[in-house]
Amino acid sequence: MAVVTLHRFIIEEERRHPEATGDFTSILYDVAFAATLISRAVNKAGLIDILGATGEENVHGERVQKLDEYANKVIFDSLDHGGHLCLMASEESEQPIPIPEQFPKGDYVLLYDPLDGSSNIDANVSIGTIFSVHRRRDQQTGDGALSDLLQPGVDQVAAGYVLYGSSTMLVYTTGAGVHGFTLDNSIGAFLLSHPRIEIPDPGKRIYSVNEAYSERWSDGQKALVDRLKKEGKFSLRYIGSLVADFHRTLLYGGLFMYPADAESPKGKLRLQYEVSPLSMVCEQAGGAATDGRKPILDVVPSELHERVPCYMGNKEYVELANECISG
Ligand code: AHG
Ligand code: MN
Ligand code: MN
């Protein structure tokens, strides 16, 4: 089989889908470039003084790890000048991030979690980057507006993630299936390694949730996990790094959950740049993703950093979750 680089794949996809504009191709390509820089830093983290925390806190009151900050800057610097975006939003920035005035503005917005699972960095556990692309709402020109960032997941034009693990993988969808690429460090290129990823059906009987919080769960959540353990004979896998837990669920099947609980009524994960992009990938791979009642992609955000409970994985497992949660 010919070696298919990400660049070649995106170009060939563009030819197959004439509605996709060149703009789009450049955004995906720039995200991939940022990922190669972050991958290099992640893989060297132990050798250069980039481990550990900066001592500062981010908008959510969480300690910012140096790699978080580096990843945040690399993504912004890789995408601020291409002329395809009119606004960005990052987990690490309370406010939307404007495109510098000296650069042309385009028709898309990018939302991203620059480094997910960053509390695991020092333990060398796999971490990730998550990204979501929307077309701006009205076809004006110039700077984008907050409303361009507050669109439901169903309107995403692209979504994906990068997993910095034993190898670095980029997994994305533009609505025509899910495709996985593995970084060949010797040439600095992402090569097609997982064409058309589909969640296995039936999926492995794996559930993934932080059971430490079970005392705070609703009766429905408790009943769900009891059924999975007793009737379903499921086993538990929880890495505590969302992209790693999600990627395993996508490739092996299962049910990933970050439920609401008495202390976090909307769970912990953020809708616009964590759960919504992963939900598009999950659905495009033949899986399902809900908040325990309705598809994540139908949730209309009201705030940029809002959180949402989530159940993602095999359709049959997510349907069981909906049954237990919504009663
Ligand atoms: P981030 O590092 O971007 O703040 O995300 C961390 C998230 C996610 O990676 C993971 O699923 C979750 O935190 C784990 O939370 P708990 O430790 O509460 O299980
Ligand atoms: Mn995150
Ligand atoms: Mn993060």
Short mmCIF file of C-alpha atoms and ligand atoms in Angstrom, two decimals:
data_model
loop_
_atom_site.label_atom_id
_atom_site.label_comp_id
_atom_site.label_asym_id
_atom_site.label_seq_id
_atom_site.Cartn_x
_atom_site.Cartn_y
_atom_site.Cartn_z
CA MET A 1 0.00 0.00 0.00
CA ALA A 2 1.37 3.43 -0.86
CA VAL A 3 2.51 5.52 2.07
CA VAL A 4 -0.35 7.96 2.61
CA THR A 5 0.65 11.09 4.45
CA LEU A 6 -1.92 13.23 6.25
CA HIS A 7 -1.36 15.90 3.60
CA ARG A 8 -2.11 13.49 0.72
CA PHE A 9 -5.12 12.06 2.55
CA ILE A 10 -6.63 15.49 3.24
CA ILE A 11 -6.11 16.57 -0.40
CA GLU A 12 -7.74 13.35 -1.68
CA GLU A 13 -10.62 13.79 0.80
CA GLU A 14 -11.04 17.36 -0.49
CA ARG A 15 -11.35 16.03 -4.05
CA ARG A 16 -13.97 13.51 -2.88
CA HIS A 17 -15.95 16.24 -1.10
CA PRO A 18 -15.97 19.33 -3.34
CA GLU A 19 -17.87 21.24 -0.66
CA ALA A 20 -14.76 21.13 1.49
CA THR A 21 -12.75 24.25 0.82
CA GLY A 22 -8.99 24.56 0.81
CA ASP A 23 -9.36 26.66 3.97
CA PHE A 24 -10.29 23.65 5.85
CA THR A 25 -7.41 21.60 4.62
CA SER A 26 -4.98 24.24 5.86
CA ILE A 27 -6.54 24.33 9.33
CA LEU A 28 -6.19 20.55 9.72
CA TYR A 29 -2.67 20.70 8.42
CA ASP A 30 -1.70 23.49 10.83
CA VAL A 31 -3.20 21.52 13.76
CA ALA A 32 -1.06 18.56 12.71
CA PHE A 33 2.04 20.76 12.60
CA ALA A 34 1.31 22.03 16.13
CA ALA A 35 0.87 18.42 17.23
CA THR A 36 4.34 17.48 16.00
CA LEU A 37 5.86 20.30 18.08
CA ILE A 38 3.85 19.34 21.18
CA SER A 39 4.75 15.67 20.67
CA ARG A 40 8.44 16.56 20.61
CA ALA A 41 8.09 18.54 23.85
CA VAL A 42 6.02 15.80 25.52
CA ASN A 43 8.57 13.15 24.55
CA LYS A 44 11.45 15.26 25.86
CA ALA A 45 9.57 16.60 28.89
CA GLY A 46 11.59 14.53 31.29
CA LEU A 47 14.87 15.79 29.85
CA ILE A 48 14.30 19.51 29.74
CA ASP A 49 12.95 21.76 32.40
CA ILE A 50 9.38 21.64 31.16
CA LEU A 51 7.89 19.28 33.71
CA GLY A 52 6.02 20.40 36.73
CA ALA A 53 3.66 23.26 37.34
CA THR A 54 4.08 26.94 36.64
CA GLY A 55 2.58 27.74 39.99
CA GLU A 56 -0.20 29.67 38.25
CA GLU A 57 -3.84 28.65 38.06
CA ASN A 58 -5.99 28.55 34.92
CA VAL A 59 -9.53 29.88 34.50
CA HIS A 60 -10.91 26.81 36.25
CA GLY A 61 -8.68 27.22 39.28
CA GLU A 62 -6.55 24.26 38.16
CA ARG A 63 -2.74 24.38 38.48
CA VAL A 64 -1.26 25.05 35.02
CA GLN A 65 1.49 22.61 34.10
CA LYS A 66 4.31 24.04 31.98
CA LEU A 67 3.49 21.71 29.07
CA ASP A 68 -0.10 23.05 29.15
CA GLU A 69 1.19 26.54 28.61
CA TYR A 70 3.65 25.46 25.92
CA ALA A 71 0.95 23.50 24.05
CA ASN A 72 -1.46 26.42 24.33
CA LYS A 73 1.09 28.80 22.80
CA VAL A 74 2.15 26.37 20.04
CA ILE A 75 -1.42 25.88 18.86
CA PHE A 76 -2.13 29.63 18.83
CA ASP A 77 1.15 30.45 17.05
CA SER A 78 0.56 27.71 14.45
CA LEU A 79 -2.94 28.88 13.56
CA ASP A 80 -3.11 32.65 14.14
CA HIS A 81 -1.64 33.73 10.79
CA GLY A 82 -3.12 31.33 8.18
CA GLY A 83 -6.08 33.58 7.38
CA HIS A 84 -8.62 30.77 7.82
CA LEU A 85 -9.81 31.56 11.36
CA CYS A 86 -11.69 34.54 12.72
CA LEU A 87 -11.50 33.56 16.42
CA MET A 88 -10.12 30.86 18.72
CA ALA A 89 -11.02 29.55 22.18
CA SER A 90 -8.83 27.54 24.55
CA GLU A 91 -9.45 25.71 27.81
CA GLU A 92 -6.57 27.81 29.17
CA SER A 93 -8.10 31.20 28.31
CA GLU A 94 -11.24 32.59 30.01
CA GLN A 95 -12.02 34.87 27.06
CA PRO A 96 -12.14 34.08 23.32
CA ILE A 97 -8.77 34.60 21.63
CA PRO A 98 -8.87 37.12 18.74
CA ILE A 99 -6.75 36.73 15.62
CA PRO A 100 -3.99 39.39 15.76
CA GLU A 101 -5.00 42.45 13.75
CA GLN A 102 -2.08 42.14 11.31
CA PHE A 103 -3.40 38.80 10.03
CA PRO A 104 -6.37 38.23 7.65
CA LYS A 105 -9.53 36.71 9.15
CA GLY A 106 -11.28 33.64 7.71
CA ASP A 107 -14.59 31.79 7.95
CA TYR A 108 -13.82 29.28 10.70
CA VAL A 109 -13.34 29.19 14.46
CA LEU A 110 -11.14 26.76 16.40
CA LEU A 111 -11.80 25.59 19.96
CA TYR A 112 -9.22 23.46 21.72
CA ASP A 113 -7.97 21.84 24.86
CA PRO A 114 -4.24 22.22 24.27
CA LEU A 115 -3.21 19.52 26.68
CA ASP A 116 -5.73 17.18 28.25
CA GLY A 117 -4.85 14.99 31.20
CA SER A 118 -2.04 17.32 32.21
CA SER A 119 -2.13 16.19 35.85
CA ASN A 120 -0.62 12.94 34.51
CA ILE A 121 2.37 14.56 32.80
CA ASP A 122 4.90 13.89 35.58
CA ALA A 123 3.89 10.22 35.69
CA ASN A 124 4.51 9.78 31.95
CA VAL A 125 0.89 8.76 31.35
CA SER A 126 -0.55 9.36 27.86
CA ILE A 127 -2.00 12.85 27.42
CA GLY A 128 -3.74 14.56 24.52
CA THR A 129 -4.91 17.59 22.57
CA ILE A 130 -8.56 17.96 21.55
CA PHE A 131 -9.86 20.30 18.82
CA SER A 132 -13.16 21.39 17.28
CA VAL A 133 -13.77 23.46 14.14
CA HIS A 134 -16.97 25.40 13.34
CA ARG A 135 -17.80 27.63 10.38
CA ARG A 136 -18.61 31.16 11.57
CA ARG A 137 -22.36 31.65 11.96
CA ASP A 138 -22.97 34.54 9.57
CA GLN A 139 -20.83 35.04 6.54
CA GLN A 140 -19.55 38.42 7.70
CA THR A 141 -15.89 39.26 7.43
CA GLY A 142 -13.50 40.47 10.12
CA ASP A 143 -13.29 39.34 13.72
CA GLY A 144 -15.46 36.47 14.90
CA ALA A 145 -17.91 36.78 17.81
CA LEU A 146 -18.66 34.72 20.92
CA SER A 147 -21.78 33.40 19.16
CA ASP A 148 -19.50 31.73 16.59
CA LEU A 149 -17.97 29.72 19.47
CA LEU A 150 -21.32 28.78 21.08
CA GLN A 151 -22.64 26.48 18.37
CA PRO A 152 -23.97 22.97 19.08
CA GLY A 153 -21.71 20.03 18.26
CA VAL A 154 -23.95 18.97 15.38
CA ASP A 155 -22.66 22.01 13.48
CA GLN A 156 -18.98 21.11 13.80
CA VAL A 157 -17.24 20.84 10.43
CA ALA A 158 -14.28 18.95 11.89
CA ALA A 159 -13.25 17.46 15.22
CA GLY A 160 -10.44 15.31 16.52
CA TYR A 161 -7.68 14.68 18.96
CA VAL A 162 -3.98 13.94 19.25
CA LEU A 163 -2.83 11.23 21.65
CA TYR A 164 0.75 11.54 22.93
CA GLY A 165 1.29 7.93 23.99
CA SER A 166 3.64 5.10 23.09
CA SER A 167 3.25 6.65 19.65
CA THR A 168 1.68 9.97 18.72
CA MET A 169 -1.62 9.60 16.86
CA LEU A 170 -3.87 12.16 15.21
CA VAL A 171 -7.51 11.04 14.87
CA TYR A 172 -10.03 13.28 13.12
CA THR A 173 -13.33 13.41 11.27
CA THR A 174 -14.86 15.94 8.90
CA GLY A 175 -18.16 14.09 8.87
CA ALA A 176 -17.02 11.43 6.38
CA GLY A 177 -15.79 8.76 8.79
CA VAL A 178 -12.95 8.73 11.33
CA HIS A 179 -9.33 8.39 10.24
CA GLY A 180 -6.20 7.80 12.33
CA PHE A 181 -2.62 8.81 11.56
CA THR A 182 0.56 7.88 13.38
CA LEU A 183 3.52 10.28 13.59
CA ASP A 184 6.70 8.96 11.98
CA ASN A 185 9.24 10.95 13.95
CA SER A 186 12.03 10.09 11.51
CA ILE A 187 10.34 12.20 8.82
CA GLY A 188 8.10 14.37 11.02
CA ALA A 189 5.00 13.31 9.11
CA PHE A 190 1.68 11.77 10.15
CA LEU A 191 1.06 8.60 8.10
CA LEU A 192 -2.36 6.97 7.61
CA SER A 193 -2.37 4.01 10.00
CA HIS A 194 -6.05 3.57 10.89
CA PRO A 195 -8.28 4.31 7.86
CA ARG A 196 -12.02 4.51 8.64
CA ILE A 197 -12.01 3.67 12.35
CA GLU A 198 -15.28 2.04 13.44
CA ILE A 199 -16.06 1.21 17.07
CA PRO A 200 -16.19 -2.61 17.34
CA ASP A 201 -19.70 -4.00 17.65
CA PRO A 202 -20.22 -5.72 20.00
CA GLY A 203 -17.70 -3.72 21.94
CA LYS A 204 -15.53 -5.08 24.71
CA ARG A 205 -17.33 -5.12 28.05
CA ILE A 206 -15.27 -2.33 29.56
CA TYR A 207 -16.69 0.54 31.57
CA SER A 208 -14.58 3.58 32.35
CA VAL A 209 -15.51 5.90 35.22
CA ASN A 210 -13.89 7.27 38.38
CA GLU A 211 -15.64 5.11 40.98
CA ALA A 212 -14.08 7.12 43.83
CA TYR A 213 -17.06 9.47 43.47
CA SER A 214 -19.73 6.73 43.64
CA GLU A 215 -21.09 7.95 46.99
CA ARG A 216 -22.00 11.22 45.26
CA TRP A 217 -23.71 9.58 42.27
CA SER A 218 -27.44 9.66 41.53
CA ASP A 219 -29.43 6.45 42.10
CA GLY A 220 -29.60 6.01 38.32
CA GLN A 221 -25.81 6.22 37.97
CA LYS A 222 -25.35 3.74 40.82
CA ALA A 223 -27.88 1.37 39.22
CA LEU A 224 -26.11 1.63 35.85
CA VAL A 225 -22.69 0.67 37.22
CA ASP A 226 -24.22 -2.13 39.32
CA ARG A 227 -25.87 -3.58 36.18
CA LEU A 228 -22.66 -3.33 34.17
CA LYS A 229 -20.73 -5.13 36.92
CA LYS A 230 -23.28 -7.77 37.90
CA GLU A 231 -25.34 -8.54 34.81
CA GLY A 232 -22.90 -7.36 32.20
CA LYS A 233 -19.75 -8.89 33.68
CA PHE A 234 -17.88 -5.72 32.60
CA SER A 235 -14.34 -4.94 33.69
CA LEU A 236 -13.14 -1.46 34.66
CA ARG A 237 -10.43 0.53 32.92
CA TYR A 238 -9.88 4.16 33.97
CA ILE A 239 -6.68 6.01 33.05
CA GLY A 240 -7.91 9.40 34.20
CA SER A 241 -6.67 11.00 30.98
CA LEU A 242 -9.70 11.65 28.79
CA VAL A 243 -8.06 11.26 25.38
CA ALA A 244 -6.44 7.97 26.41
CA ASP A 245 -9.69 6.62 27.91
CA PHE A 246 -11.65 7.75 24.84
CA HIS A 247 -9.15 6.32 22.32
CA ARG A 248 -9.27 2.91 24.03
CA THR A 249 -13.09 3.03 23.97
CA LEU A 250 -13.05 3.91 20.24
CA LEU A 251 -10.67 1.07 19.32
CA TYR A 252 -11.86 -1.65 21.72
CA GLY A 253 -15.45 -0.60 22.43
CA GLY A 254 -16.97 -0.06 25.87
CA LEU A 255 -18.55 2.81 27.77
CA PHE A 256 -16.70 5.92 28.96
CA MET A 257 -18.54 8.00 31.55
CA TYR A 258 -17.94 11.25 33.34
CA PRO A 259 -21.26 11.59 35.18
CA ALA A 260 -22.80 14.44 37.10
CA ASP A 261 -22.64 14.02 40.86
CA ALA A 262 -23.81 15.80 44.01
CA GLU A 263 -20.75 18.06 43.98
CA SER A 264 -20.49 18.56 40.21
CA PRO A 265 -24.06 18.81 38.87
CA LYS A 266 -22.78 18.96 35.27
CA GLY A 267 -19.78 16.69 35.71
CA LYS A 268 -16.23 17.90 35.07
CA LEU A 269 -15.61 17.74 31.34
CA ARG A 270 -16.11 20.81 29.19
CA LEU A 271 -18.62 20.69 26.36
CA GLN A 272 -17.13 22.87 23.61
CA TYR A 273 -13.54 21.65 23.46
CA GLU A 274 -13.57 18.22 25.14
CA VAL A 275 -16.91 16.38 24.95
CA SER A 276 -18.43 17.85 21.77
CA PRO A 277 -15.45 17.07 19.47
CA LEU A 278 -15.03 13.57 20.93
CA SER A 279 -18.77 12.99 20.52
CA MET A 280 -18.58 13.84 16.81
CA VAL A 281 -15.71 11.36 16.45
CA CYS A 282 -17.65 8.74 18.43
CA GLU A 283 -20.81 9.09 16.34
CA GLN A 284 -18.85 9.12 13.08
CA ALA A 285 -17.20 5.84 14.18
CA GLY A 286 -20.64 4.25 14.67
CA GLY A 287 -20.88 4.86 18.41
CA ALA A 288 -23.11 7.15 20.49
CA ALA A 289 -22.55 10.02 22.93
CA THR A 290 -25.16 11.51 25.28
CA ASP A 291 -25.45 13.53 28.47
CA GLY A 292 -27.50 10.66 29.90
CA ARG A 293 -30.63 11.91 28.17
CA LYS A 294 -29.94 13.37 24.73
CA PRO A 295 -27.15 13.37 22.15
CA ILE A 296 -24.24 15.60 23.14
CA LEU A 297 -24.24 17.02 19.61
CA ASP A 298 -27.72 18.47 20.23
CA VAL A 299 -26.68 20.31 23.42
CA VAL A 300 -26.74 24.06 22.74
CA PRO A 301 -24.01 25.76 24.79
CA SER A 302 -24.75 28.96 26.70
CA GLU A 303 -21.24 29.52 28.05
CA LEU A 304 -17.81 28.92 26.53
CA HIS A 305 -16.44 26.79 29.39
CA GLU A 306 -19.62 25.03 30.41
CA ARG A 307 -19.41 21.45 31.59
CA VAL A 308 -21.62 18.50 30.59
CA PRO A 309 -22.09 14.97 31.94
CA CYS A 310 -21.13 12.44 29.25
CA TYR A 311 -21.59 8.81 28.23
CA MET A 312 -19.62 7.83 25.11
CA GLY A 313 -19.06 4.43 23.45
CA ASN A 314 -21.03 1.59 21.93
CA LYS A 315 -24.63 2.48 21.09
CA GLU A 316 -26.09 -0.38 23.14
CA TYR A 317 -24.09 0.62 26.22
CA VAL A 318 -24.98 4.32 25.88
CA GLU A 319 -28.66 3.40 25.44
CA LEU A 320 -28.48 1.40 28.71
CA ALA A 321 -26.92 4.44 30.36
CA ASN A 322 -29.72 6.69 29.09
CA GLU A 323 -32.30 4.20 30.42
CA CYS A 324 -30.75 4.20 33.89
CA ILE A 325 -29.94 7.91 34.09
CA SER A 326 -33.12 9.40 32.70
CA GLY A 327 -35.21 6.78 34.51
P1 AHG B 1 -7.44 18.60 31.75
O1 AHG B 1 -6.10 18.02 32.05
O2 AHG B 1 -7.54 19.18 30.36
O3 AHG B 1 -7.91 19.55 32.82
O4 AHG B 1 -8.50 17.38 31.74
C1 AHG B 1 -8.46 16.49 32.76
C2 AHG B 1 -9.70 15.63 32.74
C3 AHG B 1 -9.65 14.46 31.77
O5 AHG B 1 -8.41 14.27 31.21
C4 AHG B 1 -9.99 13.26 32.61
O6 AHG B 1 -10.98 12.49 32.00
C5 AHG B 1 -10.48 13.85 33.90
O7 AHG B 1 -9.85 15.10 34.03
C6 AHG B 1 -10.15 13.01 35.09
O8 AHG B 1 -10.82 13.62 36.18
P2 AHG B 1 -10.89 12.85 37.60
O9 AHG B 1 -9.51 12.89 38.15
O10 AHG B 1 -11.90 13.63 38.40
O11 AHG B 1 -11.36 11.44 37.33
MN MN B 2 -9.11 18.56 29.31
MN MN B 3 -6.27 20.74 29.39
#
